[in-house]
mmCIF file of C-alpha atoms and ligand atoms in Angstrom:
data_model
loop_
_atom_site.group_PDB
_atom_site.id
_atom_site.type_symbol
_atom_site.label_atom_id
_atom_site.label_comp_id
_atom_site.label_asym_id
_atom_site.label_seq_id
_atom_site.Cartn_x
_atom_site.Cartn_y
_atom_site.Cartn_z
ATOM 1 C CA MET V 1 14.282 -20.439 16.038
ATOM 2 C CA PRO V 2 15.388 -15.977 17.169
ATOM 3 C CA GLU V 3 13.939 -14.146 14.240
ATOM 4 C CA GLY V 4 16.440 -10.697 13.262
ATOM 5 C CA HIS V 5 15.420 -8.517 16.307
ATOM 6 C CA SER V 6 17.417 -11.142 18.890
ATOM 7 C CA VAL V 7 20.661 -10.717 16.452
ATOM 8 C CA HIS V 8 20.233 -7.195 16.439
ATOM 9 C CA ARG V 9 20.104 -6.972 19.944
ATOM 10 C CA SER V 10 23.259 -9.588 20.340
ATOM 11 C CA ALA V 11 24.986 -7.067 17.727
ATOM 12 C CA ASN V 12 24.132 -4.162 20.839
ATOM 13 C CA ASP V 13 25.159 -6.031 23.803
ATOM 14 C CA PHE V 14 28.431 -6.918 21.838
ATOM 15 C CA ASN V 15 28.485 -3.735 21.131
ATOM 16 C CA ARG V 16 28.083 -2.287 24.262
ATOM 17 C CA LEU V 17 30.065 -4.944 25.839
ATOM 18 C CA PHE V 18 33.019 -4.977 23.697
ATOM 19 C CA ALA V 19 33.365 -2.685 21.006
ATOM 20 C CA GLY V 20 37.091 -1.080 21.222
ATOM 21 C CA ARG V 21 38.088 -3.773 23.355
ATOM 22 C CA ALA V 22 40.901 -6.373 22.594
ATOM 23 C CA LEU V 23 39.169 -10.317 23.476
ATOM 24 C CA THR V 24 40.087 -13.072 24.143
ATOM 25 C CA LEU V 25 38.551 -15.957 22.081
ATOM 26 C CA ILE V 26 38.851 -19.486 23.302
ATOM 27 C CA SER V 27 36.977 -22.480 22.787
ATOM 28 C CA PRO V 28 36.305 -24.926 25.420
ATOM 29 C CA GLN V 29 34.800 -27.199 24.133
ATOM 30 C CA GLY V 30 37.619 -27.802 21.168
ATOM 31 C CA ARG V 31 35.840 -27.439 18.030
ATOM 32 C CA PHE V 32 36.670 -23.466 17.356
ATOM 33 C CA ASN V 33 40.767 -24.119 18.688
ATOM 34 C CA ALA V 34 41.710 -22.809 15.104
ATOM 35 C CA GLY V 35 39.477 -19.853 14.310
ATOM 36 C CA ALA V 36 39.493 -18.417 18.242
ATOM 37 C CA ALA V 37 43.325 -18.545 17.511
ATOM 38 C CA LEU V 38 43.075 -16.333 14.224
ATOM 39 C CA VAL V 39 41.308 -13.904 15.808
ATOM 40 C CA SER V 40 41.763 -14.006 19.772
ATOM 41 C CA GLU V 41 43.822 -11.032 21.756
ATOM 42 C CA GLN V 42 42.951 -8.714 18.939
ATOM 43 C CA THR V 43 40.570 -5.604 19.390
ATOM 44 C CA LEU V 44 36.776 -6.086 18.172
ATOM 45 C CA VAL V 45 36.428 -3.357 16.041
ATOM 46 C CA ARG V 46 32.150 -3.668 15.501
ATOM 47 C CA ALA V 47 29.426 -5.650 15.726
ATOM 48 C CA SER V 48 26.450 -5.936 13.630
ATOM 49 C CA ALA V 49 23.268 -8.629 12.341
ATOM 50 C CA VAL V 50 22.814 -8.858 9.213
ATOM 51 C CA GLY V 51 19.334 -11.380 9.510
ATOM 52 C CA LYS V 52 20.174 -14.367 11.483
ATOM 53 C CA GLN V 53 23.928 -14.149 11.519
ATOM 54 C CA LEU V 54 26.074 -11.837 13.785
ATOM 55 C CA PHE V 55 29.308 -10.251 12.204
ATOM 56 C CA LEU V 56 32.445 -9.882 15.083
ATOM 57 C CA ARG V 57 34.892 -7.566 13.139
ATOM 58 C CA PHE V 58 38.393 -8.240 14.284
ATOM 59 C CA SER V 59 41.149 -5.255 14.163
ATOM 60 C CA ASN V 60 43.472 -7.277 11.800
ATOM 61 C CA ASP V 61 40.302 -7.173 9.056
ATOM 62 C CA LEU V 62 39.489 -10.904 10.219
ATOM 63 C CA THR V 63 35.040 -11.415 11.186
ATOM 64 C CA VAL V 64 34.123 -14.726 12.912
ATOM 65 C CA ARG V 65 30.652 -15.279 11.815
ATOM 66 C CA ILE V 66 27.513 -16.667 13.500
ATOM 67 C CA HIS V 67 24.636 -18.304 13.092
ATOM 68 C CA LEU V 68 22.452 -19.952 15.741
ATOM 69 C CA GLY V 69 20.562 -21.955 14.057
ATOM 70 C CA ILE V 70 17.895 -23.546 16.169
ATOM 71 C CA TYR V 71 20.086 -24.557 18.780
ATOM 72 C CA GLY V 72 22.019 -22.282 19.171
ATOM 73 C CA LYS V 73 22.651 -19.766 22.559
ATOM 74 C CA TRP V 74 24.909 -16.379 23.332
ATOM 75 C CA GLN V 75 25.195 -16.122 27.177
ATOM 76 C CA MET V 76 26.208 -12.509 27.666
ATOM 77 C CA ARG V 77 27.318 -10.461 31.294
ATOM 78 C CA GLU V 78 29.545 -8.421 33.036
ATOM 79 C CA LEU V 79 32.331 -9.592 35.403
ATOM 80 C CA GLU V 80 32.710 -7.259 38.789
ATOM 81 C CA PRO V 81 35.297 -4.972 38.618
ATOM 82 C CA ASP V 82 37.182 -7.178 41.815
ATOM 83 C CA SER V 83 35.463 -10.448 40.831
ATOM 84 C CA ALA V 84 38.326 -13.198 39.962
ATOM 85 C CA ASN V 85 40.255 -13.646 36.320
ATOM 86 C CA PRO V 86 38.334 -14.083 33.974
ATOM 87 C CA LEU V 87 40.146 -17.249 32.530
ATOM 88 C CA ASN V 88 38.624 -18.519 36.184
ATOM 89 C CA LEU V 89 35.494 -18.194 35.368
ATOM 90 C CA PRO V 90 33.542 -22.070 35.028
ATOM 91 C CA VAL V 91 32.680 -23.346 31.747
ATOM 92 C CA VAL V 92 28.852 -25.089 32.470
ATOM 93 C CA GLY V 93 28.017 -27.170 28.788
ATOM 94 C CA GLU V 94 29.613 -27.298 25.398
ATOM 95 C CA VAL V 95 30.454 -24.053 25.098
ATOM 96 C CA ARG V 96 32.025 -23.483 21.471
ATOM 97 C CA ALA V 97 33.458 -19.684 21.579
ATOM 98 C CA ARG V 98 34.079 -17.676 25.306
ATOM 99 C CA PHE V 99 35.098 -14.202 24.435
ATOM 100 C CA TYR V 100 36.264 -12.531 27.545
ATOM 101 C CA SER V 101 38.184 -9.120 28.371
ATOM 102 C CA ALA V 102 38.951 -7.743 32.130
ATOM 103 C CA THR V 103 35.208 -6.763 32.364
ATOM 104 C CA ALA V 104 32.781 -9.268 30.432
ATOM 105 C CA VAL V 105 32.322 -12.476 28.836
ATOM 106 C CA ALA V 106 30.092 -13.829 25.916
ATOM 107 C CA ASP V 107 29.763 -17.948 25.998
ATOM 108 C CA LEU V 108 28.756 -19.804 22.567
ATOM 109 C CA ARG V 109 26.562 -22.754 22.584
ATOM 110 C CA GLY V 110 25.346 -24.975 20.436
ATOM 111 C CA PRO V 111 25.340 -22.489 16.807
ATOM 112 C CA THR V 112 25.286 -24.130 13.532
ATOM 113 C CA VAL V 113 27.347 -21.581 12.437
ATOM 114 C CA CYS V 114 30.663 -20.440 13.230
ATOM 115 C CA GLU V 115 33.664 -19.869 11.946
ATOM 116 C CA VAL V 116 36.540 -16.732 10.691
ATOM 117 C CA LEU V 117 36.002 -15.055 7.476
ATOM 118 C CA SER V 118 38.304 -12.764 5.888
ATOM 119 C CA PRO V 119 36.944 -9.609 3.625
ATOM 120 C CA ASP V 120 36.142 -10.965 0.656
ATOM 121 C CA GLU V 121 34.522 -14.418 1.908
ATOM 122 C CA VAL V 122 32.915 -11.989 4.061
ATOM 123 C CA ASP V 123 30.885 -10.258 0.805
ATOM 124 C CA LEU V 124 30.394 -13.045 -0.141
ATOM 125 C CA VAL V 125 28.132 -14.262 2.261
ATOM 126 C CA LEU V 126 26.348 -10.561 2.306
ATOM 127 C CA LYS V 127 25.675 -10.736 -1.437
ATOM 128 C CA ARG V 128 23.261 -14.038 -0.672
ATOM 129 C CA LEU V 129 22.000 -12.301 1.842
ATOM 130 C CA GLY V 130 18.619 -10.367 1.236
ATOM 131 C CA PRO V 131 17.420 -6.796 2.329
ATOM 132 C CA ASP V 132 17.805 -6.052 6.258
ATOM 133 C CA PRO V 133 14.967 -4.200 7.016
ATOM 134 C CA ILE V 134 16.455 -3.241 10.438
ATOM 135 C CA ASN V 135 19.715 -2.096 8.707
ATOM 136 C CA PRO V 136 20.405 1.837 7.339
ATOM 137 C CA ASP V 137 19.087 2.703 3.698
ATOM 138 C CA GLN V 138 15.708 1.105 4.662
ATOM 139 C CA LYS V 139 13.995 3.818 2.729
ATOM 140 C CA GLY V 140 16.319 3.900 -0.544
ATOM 141 C CA ALA V 141 18.332 0.872 -2.190
ATOM 142 C CA GLU V 142 17.257 -2.045 0.653
ATOM 143 C CA ALA V 143 13.828 -1.194 -0.233
ATOM 144 C CA ALA V 144 14.013 -1.981 -3.707
ATOM 145 C CA ARG V 145 16.062 -4.970 -4.286
ATOM 146 C CA PHE V 146 12.904 -6.848 -1.761
ATOM 147 C CA ILE V 147 10.799 -5.013 -4.105
ATOM 148 C CA SER V 148 11.634 -6.385 -6.932
ATOM 149 C CA LYS V 149 12.563 -9.525 -5.813
ATOM 150 C CA VAL V 150 9.499 -10.128 -5.072
ATOM 151 C CA LEU V 151 7.706 -9.010 -8.189
ATOM 152 C CA SER V 152 9.707 -11.036 -9.941
ATOM 153 C CA SER V 153 9.129 -14.456 -8.757
ATOM 154 C CA LYS V 154 6.182 -16.809 -9.062
ATOM 155 C CA SER V 155 7.098 -18.771 -5.834
ATOM 156 C CA THR V 156 4.020 -17.658 -3.019
ATOM 157 C CA VAL V 157 4.552 -14.572 -0.828
ATOM 158 C CA GLY V 158 4.650 -16.906 2.118
ATOM 159 C CA GLN V 159 7.542 -18.847 1.543
ATOM 160 C CA LEU V 160 9.122 -15.739 0.120
ATOM 161 C CA LEU V 161 9.370 -13.662 3.160
ATOM 162 C CA MET V 162 10.379 -16.925 4.923
ATOM 163 C CA ASN V 163 13.853 -16.955 2.064
ATOM 164 C CA GLN V 164 16.986 -15.952 3.916
ATOM 165 C CA SER V 165 17.623 -14.378 0.210
ATOM 166 C CA VAL V 166 14.895 -12.278 -0.597
ATOM 167 C CA ILE V 167 14.466 -10.340 2.684
ATOM 168 C CA SER V 168 17.070 -11.065 6.384
ATOM 169 C CA GLY V 169 15.749 -11.853 9.233
ATOM 170 C CA ILE V 170 12.564 -13.322 8.881
ATOM 171 C CA GLY V 171 10.672 -16.181 11.048
ATOM 172 C CA ASN V 172 7.686 -17.867 11.452
ATOM 173 C CA VAL V 173 6.335 -15.690 13.554
ATOM 174 C CA TYR V 174 7.073 -12.167 11.892
ATOM 175 C CA ARG V 175 6.111 -14.202 8.286
ATOM 176 C CA ALA V 176 2.306 -15.745 10.230
ATOM 177 C CA GLU V 177 2.234 -11.601 11.950
ATOM 178 C CA LEU V 178 3.118 -9.409 8.496
ATOM 179 C CA LEU V 179 0.693 -11.245 5.536
ATOM 180 C CA PHE V 180 -1.931 -10.945 9.097
ATOM 181 C CA ARG V 181 -1.597 -7.183 8.945
ATOM 182 C CA ALA V 182 -1.110 -6.447 5.240
ATOM 183 C CA GLY V 183 -4.495 -8.284 4.852
ATOM 184 C CA LEU V 184 -2.878 -10.599 1.596
ATOM 185 C CA ASP V 185 -3.087 -13.907 1.317
ATOM 186 C CA PRO V 186 -0.215 -16.305 2.230
ATOM 187 C CA TYR V 187 -0.783 -18.804 -1.228
ATOM 188 C CA ARG V 188 -0.428 -15.427 -3.597
ATOM 189 C CA PRO V 189 2.561 -15.716 -5.957
ATOM 190 C CA GLY V 190 4.896 -12.828 -5.532
ATOM 191 C CA ASN V 191 4.655 -11.123 -9.273
ATOM 192 C CA SER V 192 0.721 -11.250 -8.641
ATOM 193 C CA LEU V 193 1.361 -8.583 -6.265
ATOM 194 C CA THR V 194 1.050 -5.068 -6.212
ATOM 195 C CA SER V 195 4.249 -2.671 -5.420
ATOM 196 C CA ASP V 196 2.908 -0.764 -3.508
ATOM 197 C CA GLU V 197 0.966 -3.948 -1.873
ATOM 198 C CA VAL V 198 4.971 -5.425 -1.166
ATOM 199 C CA ALA V 199 6.837 -1.846 0.162
ATOM 200 C CA ALA V 200 3.494 -1.591 2.215
ATOM 201 C CA LEU V 201 5.087 -5.572 3.276
ATOM 202 C CA TRP V 202 8.506 -4.213 3.943
ATOM 203 C CA PHE V 203 7.534 -1.210 5.539
ATOM 204 C CA ASP V 204 5.260 -3.081 8.172
ATOM 205 C CA ALA V 205 8.816 -5.122 9.029
ATOM 206 C CA VAL V 206 10.926 -2.013 9.754
ATOM 207 C CA LYS V 207 8.744 -1.207 11.895
ATOM 208 C CA LEU V 208 7.643 -4.687 13.743
ATOM 209 C CA LEU V 209 11.516 -5.349 13.883
ATOM 210 C CA LYS V 210 12.347 -2.241 15.349
ATOM 211 C CA ILE V 211 9.743 -3.162 17.957
ATOM 212 C CA GLY V 212 10.921 -6.489 18.061
ATOM 213 C CA VAL V 213 15.128 -4.984 19.050
ATOM 214 C CA LYS V 214 14.124 -2.053 21.550
ATOM 215 C CA THR V 215 11.132 -4.500 23.431
ATOM 216 C CA GLY V 216 12.933 -8.217 22.812
ATOM 217 C CA PHE V 217 9.499 -10.061 21.820
ATOM 218 C CA MET V 218 7.785 -10.094 18.937
ATOM 219 C CA ILE V 219 4.962 -8.412 19.332
ATOM 220 C CA THR V 220 3.304 -7.230 16.314
ATOM 221 C CA ARG V 221 -0.782 -5.759 17.744
ATOM 222 C CA ASP V 222 0.569 -1.798 17.645
ATOM 223 C CA GLU V 223 -1.974 -1.330 21.072
ATOM 224 C CA LEU V 224 0.580 -3.458 23.024
ATOM 225 C CA ALA V 225 3.620 -2.227 21.835
ATOM 226 C CA THR V 226 4.357 -0.454 24.399
ATOM 227 C CA LYS V 227 2.851 -2.852 26.850
ATOM 228 C CA ARG V 228 4.636 -5.888 28.218
ATOM 229 C CA PRO V 229 1.787 -8.384 26.584
ATOM 230 C CA THR V 230 2.317 -11.798 27.022
ATOM 231 C CA LYS V 231 2.943 -14.976 24.792
ATOM 232 C CA THR V 232 -0.729 -15.672 24.123
ATOM 233 C CA GLU V 233 -1.810 -11.850 23.575
ATOM 234 C CA ARG V 234 0.884 -10.722 21.562
ATOM 235 C CA ASN V 235 -0.019 -11.768 18.256
ATOM 236 C CA PHE V 236 -2.667 -11.572 15.453
ATOM 237 C CA VAL V 237 -2.683 -14.716 14.251
ATOM 238 C CA TYR V 238 0.826 -16.955 15.246
ATOM 239 C CA LYS V 239 0.198 -20.301 17.473
ATOM 240 C CA ARG V 240 -3.436 -19.370 17.051
ATOM 241 C CA GLU V 241 -5.099 -22.106 15.032
ATOM 242 C CA GLY V 242 -8.856 -22.874 16.145
ATOM 243 C CA LEU V 243 -9.231 -19.968 17.906
ATOM 244 C CA PRO V 244 -11.183 -16.876 17.089
ATOM 245 C CA CYS V 245 -9.442 -14.398 14.180
ATOM 246 C CA ARG V 246 -9.060 -10.898 16.594
ATOM 247 C CA LEU V 247 -10.923 -9.166 13.938
ATOM 248 C CA CYS V 248 -13.561 -11.129 12.630
ATOM 249 C CA GLY V 249 -13.808 -14.392 14.917
ATOM 250 C CA HIS V 250 -13.523 -16.677 12.085
ATOM 251 C CA GLU V 251 -11.020 -19.598 13.152
ATOM 252 C CA VAL V 252 -7.778 -18.832 12.373
ATOM 253 C CA SER V 253 -6.563 -21.510 9.765
ATOM 254 C CA ILE V 254 -2.978 -23.560 10.129
ATOM 255 C CA ALA V 255 -0.847 -25.330 7.415
ATOM 256 C CA ILE V 256 2.687 -25.972 6.545
ATOM 257 C CA MET V 257 4.650 -24.086 4.188
ATOM 258 C CA ALA V 258 8.330 -23.396 3.560
ATOM 259 C CA SER V 259 8.643 -26.923 5.993
ATOM 260 C CA ARG V 260 7.439 -24.497 8.448
ATOM 261 C CA LYS V 261 3.838 -24.020 10.526
ATOM 262 C CA LEU V 262 2.350 -21.229 8.154
ATOM 263 C CA TYR V 263 -0.923 -19.213 10.565
ATOM 264 C CA TRP V 264 -3.610 -17.509 8.692
ATOM 265 C CA CYS V 265 -7.078 -16.066 8.389
ATOM 266 C CA LYS V 266 -8.435 -16.926 5.007
ATOM 267 C CA PHE V 267 -11.574 -14.147 5.381
ATOM 268 C CA CYS V 268 -8.958 -11.556 6.460
ATOM 269 C CA GLN V 269 -6.525 -12.758 4.197
ATOM 270 C CA ARG V 270 -7.127 -12.479 0.186
HETATM 271 ZN ZN1 ZN D 1 -10.156 -12.751 9.924
#
């Protein structure tokens, strides 16, 4: 499942290709016909991301909300200036929604959610979502919201990081890596942490997600952030169970937490 950085990259791509332009929206597969008709031919005001959800706001104040889930995928491309009419572009596979202008096309396949919301409905969704470390106001209210949610919970910090109402956009890779970088045992309850420890987690999430948005990869080893590390080099503990910890040499552990695999070092994380 994509983590928050990739959804922010999709929002950036959408703004670059379509913001300020009128879009045609169709549902080649048919399952989004009614929704598409509500916003088709409207101008895209802005694309934005909160955690793993993408919001496309149109000039008639309606918003398309998209959550890719496990199987969803975007395919976006610019069209050659003299290329054929975008109407005639072939549809490959089950395309739930196709957004297009005279210059670009975005195809959406297999999302968990693709729906049209009124402004009030958007507010309801946003209220349920925890703060997103990549969105503005990172140093003020949003950090404070995260800190107070963690400090007031008896759940383990490993569960809290995967809870999208506590913090938006963190998935399995960032969870394991943030906890390793902080030297925190994933099984510690939120209310056993100090506010400094929780604040440090937040600001490290801001740092790592920014690297992810910039590079497109979840690189969590600082010395590799400006290089092009391979999948097996990028991380400290993620998918490295049984291998020696990069810091202490002990075996990296694995367990299931919040129904996902958790990777950590029992010696470095206390
Ligand atoms: Zn270690």
